[in-house]
mmCIF file of C-alpha atoms in Angstrom:
data_model
loop_
_atom_site.group_PDB
_atom_site.id
_atom_site.type_symbol
_atom_site.label_atom_id
_atom_site.label_comp_id
_atom_site.label_asym_id
_atom_site.label_seq_id
_atom_site.Cartn_x
_atom_site.Cartn_y
_atom_site.Cartn_z
ATOM 1 C CA MET A 100 40.158 1.574 1.359
ATOM 2 C CA THR A 101 38.008 3.446 -1.174
ATOM 3 C CA LYS A 102 34.456 4.027 -0.023
ATOM 4 C CA ALA A 103 31.861 2.605 -2.419
ATOM 5 C CA LEU A 104 29.691 5.169 -4.147
ATOM 6 C CA PRO A 105 25.967 4.985 -3.314
ATOM 7 C CA ALA A 106 23.807 3.109 -5.804
ATOM 8 C CA LYS A 107 21.831 5.227 -8.213
ATOM 9 C CA ARG A 108 18.164 5.610 -7.399
ATOM 10 C CA TYR A 109 15.016 5.516 -9.499
ATOM 11 C CA LEU A 110 11.744 7.305 -8.941
ATOM 12 C CA ALA A 111 8.699 5.622 -10.489
ATOM 13 C CA LEU A 112 5.370 7.441 -10.863
ATOM 14 C CA SER A 113 2.437 5.057 -10.970
ATOM 15 C CA GLY A 114 -1.297 4.863 -11.267
ATOM 16 C CA GLY A 115 -3.119 1.585 -10.756
ATOM 17 C CA VAL A 116 -2.961 -1.708 -12.622
ATOM 18 C CA GLY A 117 -0.559 -0.982 -15.508
ATOM 19 C CA GLY A 118 1.808 1.111 -13.438
ATOM 20 C CA ALA A 119 1.795 -1.451 -10.626
ATOM 21 C CA LYS A 120 2.838 -4.207 -13.030
ATOM 22 C CA LEU A 121 5.968 -2.331 -14.077
ATOM 23 C CA ALA A 122 6.636 -1.297 -10.475
ATOM 24 C CA LEU A 123 6.650 -4.990 -9.544
ATOM 25 C CA GLY A 124 9.091 -5.746 -12.348
ATOM 26 C CA LEU A 125 11.388 -2.946 -11.219
ATOM 27 C CA SER A 126 11.209 -4.201 -7.631
ATOM 28 C CA LYS A 127 12.512 -7.588 -8.758
ATOM 29 C CA ILE A 128 15.646 -5.955 -10.165
ATOM 30 C CA LEU A 129 16.337 -2.947 -7.956
ATOM 31 C CA ALA A 130 17.127 -2.997 -4.236
ATOM 32 C CA PRO A 131 14.779 -1.170 -1.846
ATOM 33 C CA GLU A 132 17.253 1.676 -1.455
ATOM 34 C CA GLN A 133 17.311 2.120 -5.250
ATOM 35 C CA LEU A 134 13.581 2.340 -6.010
ATOM 36 C CA THR A 135 10.870 4.649 -4.682
ATOM 37 C CA ILE A 136 7.350 4.358 -6.064
ATOM 38 C CA VAL A 137 4.993 7.328 -5.974
ATOM 39 C CA ALA A 138 1.318 6.425 -6.330
ATOM 40 C CA ASN A 139 -1.474 8.646 -7.569
ATOM 41 C CA THR A 140 -4.000 9.610 -4.897
ATOM 42 C CA GLY A 141 -6.356 11.622 -7.098
ATOM 43 C CA ASP A 142 -8.589 8.524 -7.207
ATOM 44 C CA ASP A 143 -8.922 8.498 -3.411
ATOM 45 C CA PHE A 144 -12.377 8.996 -1.963
ATOM 46 C CA GLU A 145 -14.484 8.476 1.134
ATOM 47 C CA HIS A 146 -17.049 5.680 0.918
ATOM 48 C CA LEU A 147 -19.148 3.946 3.577
ATOM 49 C CA GLY A 148 -17.328 6.077 6.138
ATOM 50 C CA LEU A 149 -13.925 4.749 5.046
ATOM 51 C CA SER A 150 -10.887 6.370 3.403
ATOM 52 C CA ILE A 151 -10.132 4.441 0.239
ATOM 53 C CA SER A 152 -6.964 4.789 -1.872
ATOM 54 C CA PRO A 153 -7.462 2.586 -4.963
ATOM 55 C CA ASP A 154 -4.140 3.204 -6.734
ATOM 56 C CA LEU A 155 -2.074 3.014 -3.554
ATOM 57 C CA ASP A 156 -3.773 -0.276 -2.682
ATOM 58 C CA THR A 157 -3.243 -1.718 -6.163
ATOM 59 C CA VAL A 158 0.476 -0.905 -5.998
ATOM 60 C CA MET A 159 0.740 -2.304 -2.459
ATOM 61 C CA TYR A 160 -1.132 -5.519 -3.204
ATOM 62 C CA THR A 161 0.847 -6.026 -6.421
ATOM 63 C CA LEU A 162 4.241 -5.600 -4.744
ATOM 64 C CA ALA A 163 3.123 -7.862 -1.900
ATOM 65 C CA GLU A 164 2.043 -10.339 -4.635
ATOM 66 C CA ILE A 165 -1.352 -10.827 -3.026
ATOM 67 C CA ASN A 166 -3.374 -9.033 -5.711
ATOM 68 C CA ASN A 167 -6.118 -10.596 -7.781
ATOM 69 C CA LYS A 168 -4.150 -11.312 -10.942
ATOM 70 C CA GLU A 169 -7.230 -11.864 -13.079
ATOM 71 C CA LEU A 170 -8.863 -8.536 -12.234
ATOM 72 C CA GLY A 171 -5.601 -6.651 -11.655
ATOM 73 C CA TRP A 172 -7.073 -4.959 -8.577
ATOM 74 C CA GLY A 173 -8.242 -6.203 -5.204
ATOM 75 C CA LEU A 174 -6.987 -9.228 -3.334
ATOM 76 C CA ALA A 175 -6.626 -12.837 -4.390
ATOM 77 C CA GLY A 176 -8.999 -15.301 -2.764
ATOM 78 C CA GLU A 177 -11.445 -12.551 -1.852
ATOM 79 C CA SER A 178 -14.954 -13.097 -0.460
ATOM 80 C CA TRP A 179 -17.923 -10.730 -0.628
ATOM 81 C CA ASP A 180 -20.087 -11.546 2.377
ATOM 82 C CA THR A 181 -20.113 -7.967 3.685
ATOM 83 C CA MET A 182 -21.256 -6.544 0.340
ATOM 84 C CA ASP A 183 -23.967 -9.197 0.052
ATOM 85 C CA ALA A 184 -25.201 -8.388 3.562
ATOM 86 C CA LEU A 185 -25.072 -4.662 2.813
ATOM 87 C CA ALA A 186 -27.180 -5.184 -0.311
ATOM 88 C CA ARG A 187 -29.829 -6.966 1.750
ATOM 89 C CA LEU A 188 -29.939 -3.910 4.009
ATOM 90 C CA GLY A 189 -30.347 -1.556 1.076
ATOM 91 C CA GLY A 190 -26.848 -0.080 1.317
ATOM 92 C CA GLU A 191 -24.637 1.276 -1.463
ATOM 93 C CA THR A 192 -22.799 -1.562 -3.189
ATOM 94 C CA TRP A 193 -21.778 0.010 -6.508
ATOM 95 C CA PHE A 194 -18.168 0.156 -5.287
ATOM 96 C CA ARG A 195 -17.588 -3.409 -4.189
ATOM 97 C CA LEU A 196 -15.184 -3.913 -1.317
ATOM 98 C CA GLY A 197 -14.064 -7.446 -0.568
ATOM 99 C CA ASP A 198 -14.051 -8.746 2.994
ATOM 100 C CA ARG A 199 -10.255 -8.871 3.211
ATOM 101 C CA ASP A 200 -9.844 -5.586 1.354
ATOM 102 C CA LEU A 201 -12.103 -3.933 3.926
ATOM 103 C CA ALA A 202 -9.453 -4.568 6.576
ATOM 104 C CA THR A 203 -7.037 -2.289 4.693
ATOM 105 C CA HIS A 204 -9.579 0.525 4.550
ATOM 106 C CA LEU A 205 -10.552 0.085 8.187
ATOM 107 C CA GLN A 206 -6.923 0.260 9.289
ATOM 108 C CA ARG A 207 -6.176 3.236 7.048
ATOM 109 C CA SER A 208 -9.235 5.108 8.302
ATOM 110 C CA THR A 209 -8.404 4.350 11.938
ATOM 111 C CA LEU A 210 -4.812 5.559 11.592
ATOM 112 C CA LEU A 211 -5.821 8.699 9.698
ATOM 113 C CA ALA A 212 -8.396 9.492 12.391
ATOM 114 C CA SER A 213 -5.671 9.139 15.039
ATOM 115 C CA GLY A 214 -3.598 11.840 13.328
ATOM 116 C CA VAL A 215 -1.174 9.771 11.217
ATOM 117 C CA ASN A 216 -0.723 11.259 7.752
ATOM 118 C CA LEU A 217 -1.250 9.226 4.570
ATOM 119 C CA SER A 218 2.491 8.649 4.120
ATOM 120 C CA GLY A 219 2.758 7.226 7.630
ATOM 121 C CA VAL A 220 -0.328 5.079 7.098
ATOM 122 C CA THR A 221 1.053 3.724 3.830
ATOM 123 C CA GLN A 222 4.411 2.956 5.424
ATOM 124 C CA SER A 223 2.661 1.068 8.225
ATOM 125 C CA LEU A 224 0.499 -0.936 5.814
ATOM 126 C CA CYS A 225 3.497 -1.794 3.620
ATOM 127 C CA GLN A 226 5.475 -2.948 6.649
ATOM 128 C CA GLN A 227 2.637 -5.227 7.738
ATOM 129 C CA LEU A 228 2.322 -6.627 4.207
ATOM 130 C CA GLY A 229 6.067 -7.349 4.003
ATOM 131 C CA ILE A 230 6.745 -4.807 1.251
ATOM 132 C CA ILE A 231 10.355 -3.661 1.390
ATOM 133 C CA HIS A 232 10.409 -1.102 -1.459
ATOM 134 C CA PRO A 233 9.159 2.358 -0.444
ATOM 135 C CA ILE A 234 5.686 3.238 -1.709
ATOM 136 C CA ILE A 235 4.571 6.798 -1.034
ATOM 137 C CA PRO A 236 1.446 8.795 -1.884
ATOM 138 C CA MET A 237 1.898 11.757 -4.197
ATOM 139 C CA SER A 238 0.657 14.035 -1.391
ATOM 140 C CA ASP A 239 -0.558 13.816 2.185
ATOM 141 C CA ASP A 240 -3.186 16.417 1.328
ATOM 142 C CA PRO A 241 -6.447 15.477 -0.406
ATOM 143 C CA VAL A 242 -6.636 15.838 -4.177
ATOM 144 C CA ARG A 243 -9.759 14.583 -5.939
ATOM 145 C CA THR A 244 -9.914 13.883 -9.662
ATOM 146 C CA CYS A 245 -13.159 15.041 -11.258
ATOM 147 C CA VAL A 246 -14.283 14.127 -14.764
ATOM 148 C CA LYS A 247 -16.224 16.632 -16.830
ATOM 149 C CA THR A 248 -18.797 14.673 -18.844
ATOM 150 C CA ASP A 249 -21.930 15.175 -20.913
ATOM 151 C CA LYS A 250 -23.808 14.026 -17.789
ATOM 152 C CA GLY A 251 -22.197 16.664 -15.590
ATOM 153 C CA ASP A 252 -19.080 16.652 -13.406
ATOM 154 C CA LEU A 253 -18.429 13.300 -11.743
ATOM 155 C CA ALA A 254 -15.973 12.250 -9.045
ATOM 156 C CA PHE A 255 -13.573 9.796 -10.656
ATOM 157 C CA GLN A 256 -14.856 6.657 -8.936
ATOM 158 C CA GLN A 257 -18.429 7.593 -9.805
ATOM 159 C CA TYR A 258 -17.403 7.911 -13.462
ATOM 160 C CA PHE A 259 -15.140 4.876 -13.488
ATOM 161 C CA VAL A 260 -17.045 2.376 -11.350
ATOM 162 C CA ARG A 261 -20.644 3.488 -10.838
ATOM 163 C CA GLU A 262 -21.126 4.762 -14.405
ATOM 164 C CA GLN A 263 -18.728 2.217 -15.953
ATOM 165 C CA CYS A 264 -17.018 4.988 -17.973
ATOM 166 C CA ALA A 265 -20.184 5.380 -20.093
ATOM 167 C CA PRO A 266 -20.563 9.220 -20.019
ATOM 168 C CA GLU A 267 -18.672 11.101 -22.712
ATOM 169 C CA VAL A 268 -15.574 12.812 -21.352
ATOM 170 C CA GLU A 269 -15.137 16.556 -21.888
ATOM 171 C CA GLY A 270 -12.202 17.269 -19.575
ATOM 172 C CA PHE A 271 -10.723 16.865 -16.108
ATOM 173 C CA TYR A 272 -9.849 18.905 -13.054
ATOM 174 C CA PHE A 273 -8.217 18.078 -9.741
ATOM 175 C CA ASP A 274 -10.035 19.492 -6.749
ATOM 176 C CA GLY A 275 -7.635 20.629 -4.032
ATOM 177 C CA ILE A 276 -4.470 20.455 -6.134
ATOM 178 C CA GLU A 277 -3.719 24.170 -5.761
ATOM 179 C CA SER A 278 -3.229 23.834 -2.010
ATOM 180 C CA ALA A 279 -1.889 20.264 -1.843
ATOM 181 C CA LYS A 280 1.802 19.890 -1.063
ATOM 182 C CA PRO A 281 3.759 17.199 -2.923
ATOM 183 C CA GLN A 282 5.083 14.397 -0.746
ATOM 184 C CA PRO A 283 8.391 15.547 0.829
ATOM 185 C CA GLN A 284 10.363 12.364 0.063
ATOM 186 C CA MET A 285 9.491 12.702 -3.612
ATOM 187 C CA MET A 286 10.595 16.326 -3.673
ATOM 188 C CA ASP A 287 13.818 15.525 -1.817
ATOM 189 C CA LEU A 288 14.693 12.931 -4.454
ATOM 190 C CA LEU A 289 13.888 15.363 -7.258
ATOM 191 C CA ALA A 290 16.029 18.052 -5.615
ATOM 192 C CA GLY A 291 19.021 15.739 -5.136
ATOM 193 C CA ASP A 292 21.620 14.308 -7.484
ATOM 194 C CA GLU A 293 21.189 10.592 -6.764
ATOM 195 C CA LEU A 294 18.513 9.827 -9.349
ATOM 196 C CA ALA A 295 19.466 7.749 -12.364
ATOM 197 C CA ALA A 296 16.029 8.318 -13.884
ATOM 198 C CA ILE A 297 12.431 9.270 -13.320
ATOM 199 C CA ILE A 298 10.141 6.609 -14.747
ATOM 200 C CA ILE A 299 6.537 7.384 -15.678
ATOM 201 C CA CYS A 300 4.890 3.969 -15.598
ATOM 202 C CA PRO A 301 2.318 2.905 -18.230
ATOM 203 C CA SER A 302 -0.628 4.541 -16.496
ATOM 204 C CA ASN A 303 -3.436 6.758 -17.782
ATOM 205 C CA PRO A 304 -1.737 10.102 -18.525
ATOM 206 C CA PHE A 305 -4.862 12.161 -17.820
ATOM 207 C CA VAL A 306 -6.164 10.759 -14.539
ATOM 208 C CA SER A 307 -3.285 8.722 -13.091
ATOM 209 C CA VAL A 308 -0.130 10.669 -13.956
ATOM 210 C CA ASP A 309 -1.327 14.241 -14.466
ATOM 211 C CA PRO A 310 -2.495 14.608 -10.831
ATOM 212 C CA ILE A 311 1.086 13.884 -9.742
ATOM 213 C CA LEU A 312 2.580 16.234 -12.319
ATOM 214 C CA GLY A 313 0.059 18.934 -11.437
ATOM 215 C CA LEU A 314 1.229 19.280 -7.846
ATOM 216 C CA ALA A 315 3.113 22.481 -7.079
ATOM 217 C CA ASN A 316 6.720 22.540 -8.361
ATOM 218 C CA VAL A 317 6.790 18.880 -9.440
ATOM 219 C CA LYS A 318 7.272 19.530 -13.163
ATOM 220 C CA ASP A 319 9.907 22.182 -12.505
ATOM 221 C CA ALA A 320 11.765 19.828 -10.165
ATOM 222 C CA MET A 321 11.699 17.088 -12.794
ATOM 223 C CA ARG A 322 13.048 19.446 -15.450
ATOM 224 C CA ASN A 323 15.741 20.786 -13.139
ATOM 225 C CA ASN A 324 16.986 17.321 -12.208
ATOM 226 C CA SER A 325 19.682 16.076 -14.583
ATOM 227 C CA ALA A 326 18.270 12.543 -14.594
ATOM 228 C CA PRO A 327 16.335 11.595 -17.738
ATOM 229 C CA VAL A 328 12.563 11.260 -17.568
ATOM 230 C CA ILE A 329 11.260 8.146 -19.299
ATOM 231 C CA ALA A 330 7.596 7.379 -20.015
ATOM 232 C CA ILE A 331 6.164 4.023 -21.042
ATOM 233 C CA SER A 332 3.115 4.172 -23.294
ATOM 234 C CA PRO A 333 -0.154 2.834 -21.867
ATOM 235 C CA ILE A 334 -1.579 2.819 -25.405
ATOM 236 C CA VAL A 335 -0.717 -0.148 -27.634
ATOM 237 C CA ALA A 336 -1.936 -0.357 -31.234
ATOM 238 C CA GLY A 337 -4.568 2.288 -30.548
ATOM 239 C CA MET A 338 -5.953 0.594 -27.439
ATOM 240 C CA ALA A 339 -5.472 0.916 -23.705
ATOM 241 C CA ILE A 340 -4.313 -2.335 -22.160
ATOM 242 C CA LYS A 341 -6.375 -1.546 -19.069
ATOM 243 C CA GLY A 342 -8.791 1.258 -18.298
ATOM 244 C CA PRO A 343 -10.468 4.036 -20.296
ATOM 245 C CA ALA A 344 -7.462 6.005 -21.609
ATOM 246 C CA ALA A 345 -8.170 5.295 -25.300
ATOM 247 C CA LYS A 346 -11.881 6.111 -24.896
ATOM 248 C CA MET A 347 -11.018 9.346 -23.119
ATOM 249 C CA MET A 348 -8.595 10.367 -25.864
ATOM 250 C CA SER A 349 -11.138 9.715 -28.598
ATOM 251 C CA GLU A 350 -13.841 11.722 -26.826
ATOM 252 C CA LEU A 351 -11.420 14.598 -26.265
ATOM 253 C CA GLY A 352 -10.666 14.669 -29.982
ATOM 254 C CA ILE A 353 -7.195 13.212 -29.554
ATOM 255 C CA PRO A 354 -6.232 10.212 -31.720
ATOM 256 C CA ALA A 355 -5.867 7.115 -29.530
ATOM 257 C CA ALA A 356 -2.229 6.593 -30.426
ATOM 258 C CA ALA A 357 0.972 6.192 -28.437
ATOM 259 C CA ALA A 358 2.487 9.202 -30.212
ATOM 260 C CA GLU A 359 -0.208 11.402 -28.678
ATOM 261 C CA VAL A 360 0.777 10.220 -25.208
ATOM 262 C CA ALA A 361 4.346 11.307 -25.964
ATOM 263 C CA ARG A 362 3.040 14.695 -27.139
ATOM 264 C CA PHE A 363 0.975 15.001 -23.971
ATOM 265 C CA TYR A 364 4.147 14.754 -21.869
ATOM 266 C CA GLY A 365 6.018 16.940 -24.350
ATOM 267 C CA ASN A 366 9.370 18.386 -23.302
ATOM 268 C CA LEU A 367 8.986 16.959 -19.801
ATOM 269 C CA ILE A 368 10.256 13.598 -21.047
ATOM 270 C CA ASP A 369 13.563 12.583 -22.590
ATOM 271 C CA GLY A 370 12.662 9.043 -23.570
ATOM 272 C CA PHE A 371 9.564 7.121 -24.561
ATOM 273 C CA VAL A 372 9.001 3.373 -24.634
ATOM 274 C CA LEU A 373 6.722 2.093 -27.389
ATOM 275 C CA ASP A 374 5.274 -1.348 -27.839
ATOM 276 C CA GLU A 375 6.860 -3.146 -30.784
ATOM 277 C CA SER A 376 3.482 -3.150 -32.553
ATOM 278 C CA ASP A 377 3.741 0.672 -32.742
ATOM 279 C CA TYR A 378 7.201 0.716 -34.313
ATOM 280 C CA GLY A 379 5.818 2.792 -37.175
ATOM 281 C CA LEU A 380 5.380 5.722 -34.761
ATOM 282 C CA LYS A 381 9.038 5.754 -33.697
ATOM 283 C CA SER A 382 10.321 8.377 -36.152
ATOM 284 C CA GLU A 383 7.283 10.614 -35.566
ATOM 285 C CA ILE A 384 8.056 10.759 -31.847
ATOM 286 C CA GLU A 385 11.790 11.151 -32.405
ATOM 287 C CA GLN A 386 11.056 14.252 -34.480
ATOM 288 C CA CYS A 387 9.801 15.809 -31.230
ATOM 289 C CA GLY A 388 13.323 15.472 -29.799
ATOM 290 C CA ILE A 389 12.462 12.408 -27.710
ATOM 291 C CA HIS A 390 14.539 9.224 -27.644
ATOM 292 C CA VAL A 391 12.392 6.175 -28.454
ATOM 293 C CA HIS A 392 12.781 2.504 -27.602
ATOM 294 C CA CYS A 393 10.516 -0.236 -28.978
ATOM 295 C CA THR A 394 9.927 -3.471 -27.103
ATOM 296 C CA ASN A 395 7.139 -5.698 -25.841
ATOM 297 C CA THR A 396 5.197 -3.643 -23.293
ATOM 298 C CA ILE A 397 2.283 -6.048 -22.732
ATOM 299 C CA MET A 398 2.803 -7.582 -19.301
ATOM 300 C CA LYS A 399 0.813 -10.795 -18.963
ATOM 301 C CA THR A 400 3.228 -12.683 -16.726
ATOM 302 C CA LEU A 401 5.767 -11.887 -14.009
ATOM 303 C CA ASP A 402 8.536 -12.594 -16.523
ATOM 304 C CA ASP A 403 6.979 -9.986 -18.842
ATOM 305 C CA ARG A 404 7.048 -7.424 -16.038
ATOM 306 C CA ILE A 405 10.696 -8.164 -15.255
ATOM 307 C CA ASP A 406 11.697 -8.151 -18.928
ATOM 308 C CA LEU A 407 10.072 -4.764 -19.515
ATOM 309 C CA ALA A 408 11.745 -3.389 -16.387
ATOM 310 C CA LYS A 409 15.120 -4.610 -17.682
ATOM 311 C CA ASP A 410 14.445 -3.038 -21.088
ATOM 312 C CA VAL A 411 13.505 0.281 -19.489
ATOM 313 C CA LEU A 412 16.636 0.335 -17.326
ATOM 314 C CA SER A 413 18.804 -0.553 -20.319
ATOM 315 C CA PHE A 414 17.169 2.205 -22.351
ATOM 316 C CA ILE A 415 17.841 4.684 -19.548
ATOM 317 C CA GLY A 416 21.505 3.698 -19.618
ATOM 318 C CA SER A 417 21.683 4.598 -23.303
ATOM 319 C CA ILE A 418 20.511 8.169 -22.797
ATOM 320 C CA ASP A 419 23.016 10.903 -22.048
ATOM 321 C CA ASP A 420 21.413 12.895 -19.227
ATOM 322 C CA LYS A 421 23.657 15.898 -19.849
ATOM 323 C CA THR A 422 22.506 16.097 -23.463
ATOM 324 C CA ASN A 423 18.891 15.958 -22.359
ATOM 325 C CA LYS A 424 19.482 18.524 -19.655
ATOM 326 C CA LYS A 425 20.762 20.916 -22.311
ATOM 327 C CA LYS A 426 17.808 20.094 -24.545
ATOM 328 C CA LYS A 427 15.330 20.978 -21.811
ATOM 329 C CA GLU A 428 17.031 24.289 -21.102
ATOM 330 C CA ASN A 429 16.795 25.265 -24.768
ATOM 331 C CA LEU A 430 13.090 24.495 -25.128
#
């Protein structure tokens, strides 16, 4: 009897809301042994004595289908009694933590304090939430995204939540990234030959994806793997579906256009998925040596998430990884 070959695997790199939506769609199609999701942890910070991982939590809550679908983040059916009581006591409430959400941060902080690393904590939380697809942090070491602004350097959550993205952006840096080690499972997948593709979800390229790519040896490992790298644009018709990506691009002097996202990734990617409204940019991106697929990328419903995931997987199947491998070597 002939032994069945192992199923091809996919590695998805995700930030928060937009990336989590596609990750959910992929999880509805791919078996747990086929899909690993790496979440950005550059947004992580310590607040009220707790270790908070916003992007990890958004991906977890989304895959567990317990997220607040209106906001895109947090938990459905949330209450805010603790924050209201904290306000009465004069405490910091600019980063609002729901009562149920607090349980996640309490458990994470307790496990980290006991010596469990962030990967182990995330695995434990996912198991308790009934999530069967592996979700891993980009690193077990702390990396902190900082935003250079006209008001000075701000930790990401201070810029994003406390300041509501109002300061003008001048650049970014990732504190601790030089010494942080990329998550071993991610690197093992990148070093192996089982990957069918590496998928960069539609997340902010500057503050959600770049922290992952900036970890030691990650870009080289992606280039050396024969699997194609596919990115989905978070910019549609000059606007970010969620978050400040378009505003950041404009303030950095970069046109807020999907083609600029493709240029940002450059020769790291083999394929790029555009929203159908940006079809006019297809040939411009193809001239950079990147395969382009146009489809609906706006994910309002679960069916939209699944449909986009199917389109992405179909697009991956149309790309010859050997051709792209040769292309990368010649660049």
